Coordinates of C-alpha atoms and ligand atoms in Angstrom, one line a residue:
M4 CA 129.2 94.8 87.1
N5 CA 129.9 98.0 85.2
K6 CA 128.7 102.2 86.6
K7 CA 126.1 102.2 83.3
A8 CA 125.0 99.0 84.2
E9 CA 124.6 100.1 88.6
T10 CA 122.9 103.2 87.4
I11 CA 119.6 100.8 86.2
T12 CA 118.5 99.9 89.5
P13 CA 116.0 97.2 89.9
P14 CA 113.0 99.6 91.0
E15 CA 113.7 100.7 87.3
K16 CA 113.5 97.4 86.0
A17 CA 110.7 96.7 87.8
K18 CA 109.0 99.4 85.8
H19 CA 109.2 97.7 82.2
I20 CA 107.7 94.5 83.7
Q21 CA 104.0 93.5 82.7
V22 CA 102.5 90.7 84.7
P23 CA 99.1 89.9 83.7
E24 CA 95.7 88.7 85.9
Y25 CA 94.2 85.6 84.5
K26 CA 91.7 87.3 83.1
E27 CA 93.5 89.8 81.0
L28 CA 94.6 86.7 79.5
L29 CA 91.8 84.9 78.7
T30 CA 90.2 88.1 77.5
R31 CA 93.0 88.6 75.0
M32 CA 92.3 85.1 73.8
K33 CA 88.5 85.5 73.4
R34 CA 88.9 88.2 71.5
R35 CA 91.1 86.6 69.2
Y36 CA 89.5 83.5 69.3
E37 CA 86.4 83.8 66.4
K38 CA 88.8 85.4 63.5
V39 CA 91.6 83.1 64.3
G40 CA 91.6 80.4 60.9
R41 CA 87.7 81.8 60.5
N42 CA 88.4 80.5 56.4
L43 CA 89.5 77.4 56.8
P44 CA 88.5 74.2 56.7
I45 CA 87.9 72.6 60.4
L46 CA 91.3 70.9 61.1
E47 CA 93.4 73.9 59.8
M48 CA 91.2 75.9 61.5
E49 CA 91.4 74.4 64.5
L50 CA 94.8 73.5 64.9
A51 CA 95.6 77.5 64.1
R52 CA 93.3 78.4 67.3
L53 CA 95.3 76.1 69.3
Q54 CA 98.2 77.9 67.8
M55 CA 97.4 81.2 69.1
I56 CA 96.3 80.0 72.9
S57 CA 100.4 78.5 73.1
D58 CA 101.7 81.7 71.5
T59 CA 99.3 83.8 73.7
I60 CA 100.0 81.9 76.8
E61 CA 103.8 82.1 75.5
S62 CA 104.0 85.8 75.7
K63 CA 102.0 87.0 77.9
T64 CA 103.4 85.0 81.0
S65 CA 107.3 85.7 79.4
F66 CA 107.6 88.2 82.1
V67 CA 108.6 85.2 84.2
K68 CA 111.6 84.9 83.1
E69 CA 112.7 88.9 83.5
L70 CA 111.0 88.6 87.0
Y71 CA 112.6 85.4 87.8
R72 CA 116.1 87.1 86.3
L73 CA 116.0 90.2 88.7
L74 CA 115.0 89.0 91.8
K75 CA 118.2 86.0 91.5
N76 CA 120.2 89.4 91.0
L77 CA 118.3 91.4 93.5
H78 CA 121.0 93.6 95.9
P79 CA 120.6 92.5 99.4
F80 CA 119.5 96.2 100.1
Y81 CA 116.4 95.3 97.5
R82 CA 115.7 91.4 98.8
S83 CA 115.6 92.4 102.2
L84 CA 112.4 95.2 101.5
V85 CA 110.7 92.9 98.6
F86 CA 110.7 90.1 101.5
L87 CA 109.5 92.1 104.5
E88 CA 106.5 92.5 102.6
F89 CA 106.5 89.4 100.3
D90 CA 106.3 85.8 101.3
E91 CA 109.7 84.1 99.4
T92 CA 108.3 81.0 99.1
K93 CA 105.2 81.9 98.4
V94 CA 107.1 84.0 95.3
Q95 CA 108.9 81.0 94.3
K96 CA 106.2 78.3 94.1
Y97 CA 104.2 80.8 92.3
I98 CA 107.0 81.5 90.0
E99 CA 107.7 77.7 89.5
C100 CA 103.6 77.4 88.8
I101 CA 103.9 80.2 85.5
F102 CA 107.4 78.2 84.4
K103 CA 105.4 74.7 84.6
A104 CA 102.2 76.2 82.5
R105 CA 104.4 77.6 80.2
K106 CA 105.8 74.5 79.4
L107 CA 102.4 72.7 79.5
A108 CA 100.6 74.4 76.8
Q109 CA 103.4 74.0 74.1
Y110 CA 103.3 70.2 75.4
F111 CA 99.5 70.0 74.5
E112 CA 99.6 72.0 71.9
K113 CA 101.9 69.7 70.2
K114 CA 100.4 66.6 71.3
Y115 CA 97.0 68.0 70.0
R116 CA 97.8 68.5 66.8
Y117 CA 98.7 65.2 66.2
I118 CA 94.9 63.8 67.9
L119 CA 93.5 66.4 66.0
M120 CA 95.2 65.5 62.5
A121 CA 94.4 61.7 63.3
Q122 CA 90.5 62.8 63.5
E123 CA 88.5 62.2 60.4
E124 CA 85.2 64.1 61.2
R125 CA 84.0 67.1 62.1
K126 CA 82.6 66.6 65.7
A127 CA 85.4 64.5 66.6
I128 CA 88.0 67.3 65.8
K129 CA 85.4 69.6 67.9
K130 CA 85.7 68.0 70.6
K131 CA 89.6 66.7 70.8
A132 CA 90.5 70.7 70.1
S133 CA 88.2 71.9 73.1
E134 CA 89.6 69.4 75.3
A135 CA 93.3 70.9 74.1
R136 CA 91.8 74.2 75.2
G137 CA 90.8 72.9 78.7
R138 CA 94.6 71.7 79.3
M139 CA 96.5 74.1 78.4
L140 CA 94.7 76.4 80.1
S141 CA 93.8 74.8 83.3
P142 CA 97.9 74.7 84.8
I143 CA 97.8 79.0 84.2
K144 CA 94.4 79.4 85.5
R145 CA 95.3 77.1 88.7
C146 CA 98.3 80.5 88.7
S147 CA 96.0 83.1 88.9
R148 CA 96.4 83.8 92.5
G149 CA 100.0 83.7 91.4
L150 CA 99.8 86.0 89.0
L151 CA 98.5 88.7 91.1
Y152 CA 100.2 87.9 93.7
L153 CA 103.5 88.3 91.7
K154 CA 101.8 91.8 89.4
N155 CA 101.5 93.2 93.0
L156 CA 105.4 92.6 94.2
V157 CA 106.7 94.2 90.2
V158 CA 104.4 97.0 91.7
Y159 CA 106.1 97.2 94.8
L160 CA 108.9 97.2 93.7
S161 CA 108.7 99.9 90.9
H162 CA 107.9 102.1 93.9
L163 CA 111.1 101.2 95.6
P164 CA 113.3 104.0 95.6
G165 CA 116.5 104.0 93.2
I166 CA 119.5 104.2 94.8
N167 CA 123.2 104.0 92.7
P168 CA 125.2 101.9 94.8
S169 CA 128.6 103.6 92.7
L170 CA 127.5 106.7 94.3
P171 CA 129.0 107.9 98.1
T172 CA 126.0 107.7 100.3
I173 CA 125.1 109.2 103.8
I174 CA 122.4 107.3 105.3
V175 CA 120.6 109.1 107.9
A176 CA 119.1 107.7 111.3
G177 CA 117.6 107.9 114.2
P178 CA 115.0 108.2 116.7
P179 CA 111.5 109.4 115.4
S180 CA 111.2 113.3 115.0
V181 CA 115.2 113.9 115.5
G182 CA 115.2 115.8 112.0
K183 CA 116.2 113.2 109.9
S184 CA 113.8 113.7 106.9
S185 CA 114.5 117.7 107.4
F186 CA 118.5 117.0 107.0
V187 CA 117.8 115.5 103.7
A188 CA 115.4 117.6 102.0
S189 CA 117.7 120.5 103.4
A190 CA 120.9 118.2 101.7
S191 CA 119.4 118.3 98.8
R192 CA 115.4 119.8 98.7
A193 CA 113.7 115.9 97.4
R194 CA 110.5 116.3 98.2
I195 CA 110.1 114.5 101.3
E196 CA 107.6 114.8 104.6
I197 CA 108.3 116.5 107.2
A198 CA 105.7 117.2 110.4
E199 CA 106.3 117.9 113.2
Y200 CA 104.6 114.5 115.1
P201 CA 106.7 111.2 115.4
F202 CA 106.7 108.3 112.3
T203 CA 105.7 110.8 109.8
T204 CA 108.3 108.6 107.5
K205 CA 107.4 105.0 106.4
D206 CA 109.6 104.6 103.6
I207 CA 113.0 105.2 102.5
H208 CA 113.7 108.3 100.2
V209 CA 116.4 109.2 98.6
G210 CA 118.2 112.6 97.9
H211 CA 120.7 113.6 95.8
T212 CA 123.1 116.8 96.3
T213 CA 127.0 118.0 94.7
I214 CA 129.5 118.5 97.5
N215 CA 132.8 119.9 96.1
G216 CA 131.7 118.8 92.5
E217 CA 130.7 115.4 93.7
E218 CA 127.6 113.9 93.5
I219 CA 126.6 112.5 96.8
Q220 CA 123.6 110.6 97.9
L221 CA 121.4 110.7 101.1
I222 CA 119.0 108.5 101.9
D223 CA 116.4 109.0 104.6
T224 CA 115.4 106.6 107.0
P225 CA 112.2 105.6 109.4
G226 CA 112.7 106.1 113.0
L227 CA 113.9 103.4 115.0
L228 CA 112.3 103.5 118.3
D229 CA 113.8 101.8 121.6
R230 CA 113.5 98.2 121.5
R231 CA 115.0 94.3 120.3
L232 CA 115.7 94.0 116.8
E233 CA 113.6 90.9 116.7
E234 CA 110.9 93.3 118.3
R235 CA 110.8 95.7 115.5
N236 CA 108.3 96.6 113.5
E237 CA 108.1 96.4 109.4
I238 CA 108.7 100.1 109.3
E239 CA 111.5 100.5 111.2
L240 CA 113.0 97.2 109.6
K241 CA 113.0 99.2 106.5
A242 CA 115.6 101.3 108.9
I243 CA 117.7 98.7 109.5
T244 CA 117.9 97.4 106.2
A245 CA 119.5 100.3 104.9
L246 CA 121.9 100.1 108.1
K247 CA 122.6 96.7 107.5
H248 CA 122.5 96.2 103.0
L249 CA 123.9 100.0 101.6
K250 CA 126.9 101.3 101.9
G251 CA 127.7 104.6 103.3
I252 CA 128.5 107.0 106.2
I253 CA 125.9 106.6 108.9
V254 CA 124.8 110.4 110.4
F255 CA 123.4 109.3 113.4
L256 CA 121.1 112.3 114.7
L257 CA 120.2 112.6 118.1
D258 CA 117.7 115.1 119.4
P259 CA 118.1 117.5 122.6
T260 CA 115.5 119.1 122.9
E261 CA 113.2 118.5 125.7
T262 CA 109.8 117.5 123.8
S263 CA 112.3 114.9 122.1
S264 CA 110.9 111.2 122.2
Y265 CA 113.7 110.1 124.7
P266 CA 116.5 110.9 126.9
I267 CA 120.0 111.0 125.3
P268 CA 120.9 108.4 126.9
V269 CA 118.1 106.0 126.1
Q270 CA 118.9 107.4 122.6
L271 CA 122.7 106.6 122.8
E272 CA 120.9 102.9 123.4
I273 CA 119.4 103.1 120.3
A274 CA 122.1 104.0 118.1
E275 CA 124.6 101.3 119.8
D276 CA 121.5 99.3 118.3
A277 CA 121.6 100.6 115.1
K278 CA 125.6 100.0 115.1
S279 CA 125.5 96.6 116.0
V280 CA 123.9 95.7 112.9
T281 CA 126.3 98.2 109.9
G282 CA 129.8 96.5 110.4
N283 CA 132.4 98.8 110.1
K284 CA 130.4 101.8 108.4
P285 CA 131.4 105.1 109.2
F286 CA 128.8 105.8 112.6
I287 CA 128.8 109.6 113.2
Y288 CA 127.1 111.0 116.1
T289 CA 125.2 114.2 115.7
V290 CA 123.0 116.2 117.7
S291 CA 120.5 118.3 115.6
K292 CA 118.1 120.9 116.5
I293 CA 121.0 122.4 118.3
D294 CA 119.1 125.8 117.6
L295 CA 116.0 124.9 120.0
V296 CA 117.9 124.1 122.7
P297 CA 120.4 126.6 124.9
S298 CA 124.2 126.4 124.8
K299 CA 124.5 124.8 128.5
T300 CA 122.1 122.1 127.4
L301 CA 124.3 121.8 124.4
S302 CA 127.6 121.4 125.9
N303 CA 125.7 118.9 128.9
T304 CA 124.7 116.4 126.0
I305 CA 127.8 116.7 123.6
E306 CA 129.4 116.0 126.8
L307 CA 127.5 113.0 127.8
I308 CA 127.6 111.5 124.3
K309 CA 131.4 111.7 124.7
A310 CA 131.4 109.7 128.0
K311 CA 129.5 107.3 126.7
T312 CA 130.4 107.2 123.2
G313 CA 134.7 107.9 123.7
R314 CA 133.8 110.3 120.1
T315 CA 132.6 114.4 120.5
P316 CA 130.0 114.3 118.6
Y317 CA 129.0 116.7 115.1
T318 CA 126.3 119.1 115.8
V319 CA 123.1 120.1 112.9
K320 CA 120.4 121.9 112.5
A321 CA 118.9 119.7 110.7
N322 CA 116.1 122.1 108.8
D323 CA 119.0 124.5 107.9
P324 CA 120.3 124.0 104.5
K325 CA 123.4 125.6 105.2
S326 CA 123.7 123.7 108.5
V327 CA 123.1 120.3 106.8
H328 CA 125.7 121.2 103.6
D329 CA 128.6 122.3 106.3
L330 CA 128.5 119.0 108.6
I331 CA 128.4 116.9 104.8
R332 CA 131.0 118.7 103.5
G333 CA 133.0 118.4 106.7
I334 CA 132.3 114.0 107.5
I335 CA 132.5 113.6 103.5
G336 CA 136.4 115.1 104.0
S337 CA 137.2 113.3 106.8
H338 CA 135.5 110.3 105.9
V339 CA 136.3 110.3 101.9
E340 CA 135.3 106.6 101.0
K341 CA 134.5 105.8 97.4
Q342 CA 131.8 102.9 98.0
G343 CA 132.1 100.5 95.7
S344 CA 129.5 98.0 95.7
S345 CA 128.4 94.6 94.8
M346 CA 124.9 96.1 93.7
Ligands
LIG26 N1 114.3 124.2 114.8 C1 114.3 123.3 114.1 N2 113.5 122.3 114.0 C2 113.8 121.0 113.6 C3 115.2 120.6 113.1 N3 115.2 119.4 112.7 C4 113.9 119.0 112.4 N4 112.9 120.4 113.0 C5 111.8 119.7 113.0 O1 111.8 119.0 113.6 C6 109.9 118.0 113.6 C7 110.4 116.8 112.9 O2 111.7 116.8 112.2 P1 111.5 115.5 110.9 O3 112.6 116.1 109.9 O4 110.0 115.3 109.9 O5 111.8 113.9 111.8 P2 112.6 112.5 111.2 O6 113.1 112.5 112.3 O7 112.1 112.3 110.0 O8 110.9 112.2 112.2 P3 110.6 111.1 111.6 O9 110.2 110.7 110.2 O10 108.9 110.7 112.2 O11 111.2 109.8 112.1 C8 109.7 118.8 112.1 O12 108.4 119.9 112.9 C9 110.7 120.0 112.1 O13 110.4 121.4 111.0 C10 116.1 121.5 113.9 O14 117.4 121.5 113.3 N5 115.8 122.5 114.4
LIG27 MG1 111.1 111.8 108.6

């Protein structure tokens, strides 16, 4: 895929997909129904109306081709996010329902064209036309629930963050309240919610910054709790999805303060769990909130992390743009990785 095509993200594509509800489809037909073929003889009028119904079903459900293609080619990151929220089997079933309804509408339109032409009496033409309308509409009516489900899916997809896989990326992860959102906001001035209480971030957010003339993408993730992967809730799984499926450098923040959600050894266990899904992406242990602890506590924390991981952690004041930019410059310098991807 070329670079330009890659920058058109699935959420942007989803914004152009219009999924109608069944009642909208019906309203549109009703509005046009009386006007179609009004001045024509009865047979031609009914034929024109059948054609109009078939055309409306065809045009108003043509989104299904686009949606099918979009879902089929979805990058694993977006795929995971979508199917955390929506049932994949249902989505398949609903898409099939609509494809089938489109086919049947055309089939009955053709079939009844001949049936109507074979009628001689006005009453018989009307009766057969009404039968045709029923047979053309009932398959799409049966997809009513599916149309609504897919409409919600498209809205959800269109609100996901647009991630450009061709940019160097930093994924910021860690337990709750360690300063992940502060870090991304400091680096990028993205408008991200930051608060004193944990679980503020419930979705994945993206920010951008320029370091040494190069655009860097930063991903803010929800906080990770101390529990096994299979016990994680949907919000935590969004963070896991980013760690697993996006290419980039992972900055894992740890909170050394007394008010942290967990003591450092537990935060390191969370880090190990997170690391286990990241493959061989660079994983940067970083102590945050360094302005809030005495230097002795900071050096003890650094020693503890060194002892447990064999790596010297970086340090940062996550709510200070200069400190964050210095850190990013440092890690980009030592982990220069052009992140080509299959997104
Ligand atoms: N003094 C100081 N405060 C910080 C620092 N980093 C974050 N904070 C504060 O810590 C609190 C939590 O920060 P957030 O950035 O929302 O933390 P988070 O990791 O995104 O939290 P969740 O989204 O809830 O997981 C906020 O009140 C921040 O202002 C830091 O380095 N120094
Ligand atoms: Mg946050």
